[in-house]
Amino acid sequence: MTMTAEDAILQACANVGILPPKARGYGRWLKTDTLAGKSGKGDGRVVVNDSNVTAWNWQTGEKATVWLKDKPTAVERRQMAQQIEEAKAQKRARAKRVSASASRLVDAAQLSTHPYLVGKGFREEKALVVGADAVISLATDSVTGISGKYLVPEGAARAIVISARIGTMVSSVQLIWEDGTKKFLFGGEMSGASHRISRGGSTWLCEGFATGLSLRAALKGLGLSATILCCFSAYNVVVIARSITGRCFIAAENDKPIAQYGGLGTSEYFARQTSRPFLKPLVGSDINDMHMSEGIFAVQRHIANFLKGAAM
């Protein structure tokens, strides 16, 4: 039984949560978007070869290959093995370069307030902030394929720099611009990377930085201290959860239902895979949305009720 290239493109894209590319071509990466909406613009890639199609979601790190035939031949398997080894070597080299650029961006950033934080309800909150010129000069020089146009939206001036760390190593950074556009340095290792917002007894995992800030504010109001880790994506929540010992909770998001996830939203689908207790906001797409629309006391009540019923 054979599969057409078009069928393989659709299946590979569905497997990693990206949209099929509008363009078609062979042997080159085709640019597309993820299912994350505005924040996923340009963060998907698809390459169509003679024997397979590979889809790549930069946001989650997921990659899937679909073969055009049920079973590859022995020659195809050898070619695939060689390509995988070459890709691994290239990935390691690229990740090393990105890590260096990410560290330079963190070092260059200064603590400051930022319009994005103001819009998320944290007018006095300070974060590491860097200017657009610094992003272009510090990232473009050492990361192949990164351009100012990709990293810096038109008219943007200052970005929050959120370090993504694996242990103590800065593997990449997330840049959050004034309009909420979020970009990662392409090629950085994100699987298992997180950003710690606070430290305490139990652990809370969330996807976004603003969600983590609202969690911190609500837990503080309840007299609770917790380690809050921003995991950057729903898929990465699963990876981080595996490394956590002790009490661990997940602040999931209200995503639109997706067919390949059994009608669940992406966030809930992956939260369920952790087997950890999770809550979703009563209104809005995430806990910060609920904070902004209902107030922090509503978030506190929601968390308090959740903790009463959560398996401790």
XYZ file of C-alpha atoms in Angstrom:
312
model
C 0.000 0.000 0.000
C 1.394 3.375 -0.989
C 0.756 6.845 0.371
C 0.792 9.939 -1.794
C 3.094 12.814 -0.923
C 0.064 14.970 -0.175
C -1.337 12.373 2.237
C 2.065 12.110 3.934
C 2.297 15.895 4.303
C -1.119 16.057 5.972
C -0.341 13.167 8.331
C 3.132 14.410 9.314
C 1.813 17.910 10.013
C -1.079 16.576 12.084
C 1.310 14.415 14.116
C 3.281 17.446 15.340
C 0.554 20.097 15.452
C 1.438 22.314 12.507
C -0.484 23.495 9.457
C 0.340 22.040 6.031
C 2.558 24.490 4.127
C 0.967 26.537 1.372
C 3.928 25.979 -0.963
C 5.005 22.631 -2.397
C 8.490 21.511 -3.331
C 10.993 18.715 -2.848
C 14.236 18.537 -0.918
C 13.924 21.877 0.897
C 12.302 23.019 4.129
C 8.904 24.611 3.525
C 7.825 27.250 6.026
C 4.451 27.043 7.777
C 2.670 27.896 11.042
C 1.870 25.844 14.122
C -1.640 25.404 15.506
C -0.787 27.837 18.334
C -2.201 30.816 16.446
C -0.385 34.145 16.362
C 2.505 32.925 18.502
C 3.119 30.032 16.114
C 3.621 32.090 12.958
C 6.547 30.674 10.984
C 7.410 28.104 13.643
C 6.731 25.007 11.539
C 8.766 23.353 8.797
C 8.095 20.506 6.343
C 10.494 18.802 3.945
C 9.279 16.462 1.186
C 11.765 13.890 -0.091
C 11.432 11.099 -2.639
C 10.613 8.506 0.016
C 9.291 10.399 3.057
C 7.942 13.616 4.507
C 9.261 15.143 7.745
C 7.367 17.779 9.747
C 8.960 19.822 12.520
C 7.276 21.974 15.182
C 9.878 24.440 16.496
C 7.706 25.421 19.441
C 7.351 21.955 20.908
C 10.424 20.271 19.463
C 8.250 17.517 17.993
C 9.389 15.976 14.709
C 7.636 13.262 12.708
C 8.550 11.392 9.524
C 5.938 9.676 7.358
C 7.090 7.272 4.652
C 5.467 7.193 1.255
C 5.529 3.369 1.401
C 4.560 1.108 4.275
C 8.096 -0.248 4.662
C 11.330 1.422 3.546
C 13.745 -0.713 1.560
C 17.135 -1.733 2.965
C 18.761 1.022 0.911
C 16.300 3.580 2.232
C 16.917 2.426 5.808
C 20.674 2.868 5.392
C 20.165 6.283 3.833
C 17.812 7.253 6.637
C 20.279 6.095 9.308
C 23.051 8.124 7.681
C 20.827 11.187 7.402
C 19.798 10.858 11.048
C 23.400 10.730 12.223
C 24.304 13.720 10.071
C 21.276 15.608 11.351
C 22.211 14.812 14.960
C 25.728 16.151 14.441
C 24.378 19.310 12.804
C 21.839 19.711 15.606
C 24.531 19.457 18.301
C 26.698 22.043 16.554
C 23.755 24.390 16.021
C 22.594 23.997 19.624
C 26.071 24.930 20.849
C 26.067 28.104 18.753
C 22.546 29.012 19.885
C 23.447 28.461 23.539
C 26.333 30.916 23.175
C 24.087 33.513 21.511
C 21.377 33.009 24.140
C 23.870 33.556 26.962
C 25.084 36.736 25.292
C 21.518 38.036 25.042
C 20.880 37.290 28.717
C 24.114 39.055 29.692
C 23.255 42.085 27.546
C 19.718 42.492 28.931
C 18.844 44.925 31.714
C 16.142 44.702 34.379
C 13.259 46.921 33.340
C 9.487 47.235 33.189
C 7.932 46.386 29.824
C 4.659 47.128 27.972
C 3.864 43.423 27.667
C 3.996 43.016 31.435
C 1.839 46.110 31.923
C -0.764 44.613 29.613
C -0.682 41.375 31.590
C -1.418 43.131 34.888
C 2.126 43.516 36.214
C 2.880 47.216 35.869
C 5.696 47.207 38.424
C 7.192 43.848 37.446
C 10.716 43.963 36.082
C 12.260 41.468 33.698
C 15.403 41.235 31.606
C 14.869 43.453 28.565
C 17.018 43.977 25.480
C 16.697 46.286 22.475
C 15.968 45.148 18.923
C 19.425 46.187 17.671
C 21.099 44.013 20.287
C 18.925 41.043 19.336
C 19.938 41.341 15.695
C 23.646 41.829 16.363
C 24.055 39.238 19.118
C 21.907 36.533 17.526
C 22.447 36.953 13.793
C 26.232 36.899 13.980
C 26.495 33.410 15.385
C 23.278 31.539 14.585
C 23.013 30.415 10.978
C 19.620 31.077 9.427
C 18.475 33.672 11.979
C 17.468 37.016 10.536
C 16.294 40.223 12.101
C 13.048 39.939 10.174
C 12.301 36.610 11.836
C 13.295 37.582 15.366
C 12.182 41.213 15.417
C 8.624 42.106 14.339
C 8.187 45.284 12.320
C 8.146 48.328 14.589
C 9.268 46.415 17.680
C 11.860 48.075 19.920
C 12.367 46.102 23.141
C 11.979 42.435 24.020
C 11.762 40.585 27.316
C 14.463 37.904 27.400
C 13.239 34.701 29.058
C 16.120 32.295 29.559
C 15.425 28.642 28.783
C 17.726 26.513 30.928
C 18.570 22.845 31.063
C 20.145 22.588 34.491
C 22.320 25.668 34.741
C 22.994 25.940 30.994
C 21.131 28.562 28.971
C 20.069 26.527 25.945
C 17.962 29.225 24.278
C 15.857 32.283 25.004
C 12.289 33.288 24.360
C 11.880 36.867 23.186
C 8.564 38.555 24.018
C 7.957 41.820 22.173
C 5.637 44.719 23.002
C 2.715 43.299 21.004
C 3.049 39.860 22.594
C 4.873 38.240 19.679
C 7.065 35.415 20.999
C 10.133 34.054 19.243
C 12.820 31.513 20.105
C 16.327 31.337 18.718
C 15.972 28.620 16.113
C 18.075 25.548 16.807
C 18.300 25.832 20.574
C 17.618 22.727 22.644
C 14.158 23.183 24.167
C 13.257 19.651 25.228
C 13.604 19.654 29.006
C 14.323 23.396 29.152
C 12.436 25.652 31.551
C 12.512 29.070 33.202
C 12.119 29.240 36.978
C 9.872 32.085 38.128
C 9.908 31.291 41.847
C 11.158 28.711 44.300
C 9.220 26.904 47.031
C 7.892 23.582 48.294
C 5.537 22.075 45.718
C 6.086 22.546 41.979
C 3.734 24.137 39.467
C 4.308 23.762 35.733
C 2.847 26.149 33.171
C 3.475 27.044 29.556
C 3.716 30.824 29.485
C 5.598 33.488 31.432
C 2.536 35.634 32.197
C 0.655 32.550 33.412
C 3.544 31.871 35.776
C 3.428 35.408 37.150
C -0.310 35.142 37.829
C 0.235 31.763 39.499
C 2.904 33.287 41.715
C 0.629 36.173 42.713
C -2.325 33.872 43.474
C -0.287 31.363 45.474
C 1.340 34.159 47.453
C -2.122 35.482 48.323
C -3.002 32.012 49.621
C 0.122 31.993 51.779
C 1.722 29.264 49.643
C 5.246 29.202 48.245
C 5.973 27.063 45.213
C 8.554 26.449 42.548
C 6.961 27.730 39.348
C 8.509 26.581 36.087
C 7.620 28.074 32.718
C 7.941 25.166 30.260
C 7.231 27.154 27.052
C 4.999 24.506 25.426
C 2.412 21.879 26.320
C 4.636 19.106 24.979
C 7.552 20.236 27.127
C 5.355 20.179 30.255
C 5.369 16.390 29.902
C 9.164 16.280 29.639
C 9.647 18.501 32.695
C 7.016 16.649 34.729
C 8.977 13.408 34.375
C 11.926 14.972 36.192
C 9.921 16.335 39.132
C 9.810 14.500 42.457
C 7.316 15.408 45.169
C 4.067 17.322 44.754
C 3.601 18.692 41.246
C 0.626 20.463 39.701
C -0.014 21.768 36.201
C -1.714 24.992 35.168
C -3.102 23.967 31.792
C -4.755 26.199 29.210
C -8.115 26.272 27.456
C -7.087 25.483 23.884
C -9.409 24.841 20.985
C -10.271 21.128 20.512
C -8.073 19.346 17.973
C -9.164 16.199 16.150
C -5.816 14.382 16.370
C -5.863 14.874 20.162
C -9.213 13.160 20.541
C -11.121 16.436 20.704
C -9.017 17.777 23.560
C -7.054 21.003 23.431
C -3.277 20.682 23.095
C -2.615 21.777 26.673
C -5.070 19.358 28.288
C -3.971 16.509 26.001
C -0.378 16.745 27.188
C -1.313 17.561 30.795
C -3.200 14.275 30.957
C -0.078 12.429 29.819
C 1.810 13.548 32.925
C -0.644 11.834 35.334
C -0.259 14.930 37.538
C -3.238 16.940 38.850
C -4.024 19.837 36.536
C -6.427 22.737 36.481
C -7.662 24.966 33.705
C -8.948 28.539 34.005
C -12.675 29.001 34.414
C -12.625 31.791 31.813
C -10.142 32.803 29.147
C -7.403 30.742 27.576
C -5.008 30.702 30.539
C -4.677 31.664 34.200
C -3.443 35.135 33.303
C -6.559 35.712 31.187
C -8.687 34.729 34.178
C -6.596 37.021 36.389
C -7.168 39.950 34.039
C -10.888 39.403 33.519
C -12.012 38.122 36.946
C -9.305 39.436 39.277
C -6.627 37.702 41.324
C -9.052 36.740 44.118
C -11.073 34.640 41.662
C -7.865 32.874 40.646
C -7.036 32.279 44.312
C -10.462 30.720 44.950
C -10.119 28.533 41.871
C -6.695 27.276 42.966
C -7.815 26.739 46.563
C -10.785 24.631 45.428
C -8.551 22.700 43.049
C -6.027 21.903 45.769
C -8.756 20.595 48.062
C -9.647 17.939 45.539
C -6.188 17.292 44.056
C -4.336 14.128 44.967
C -1.660 15.260 47.390
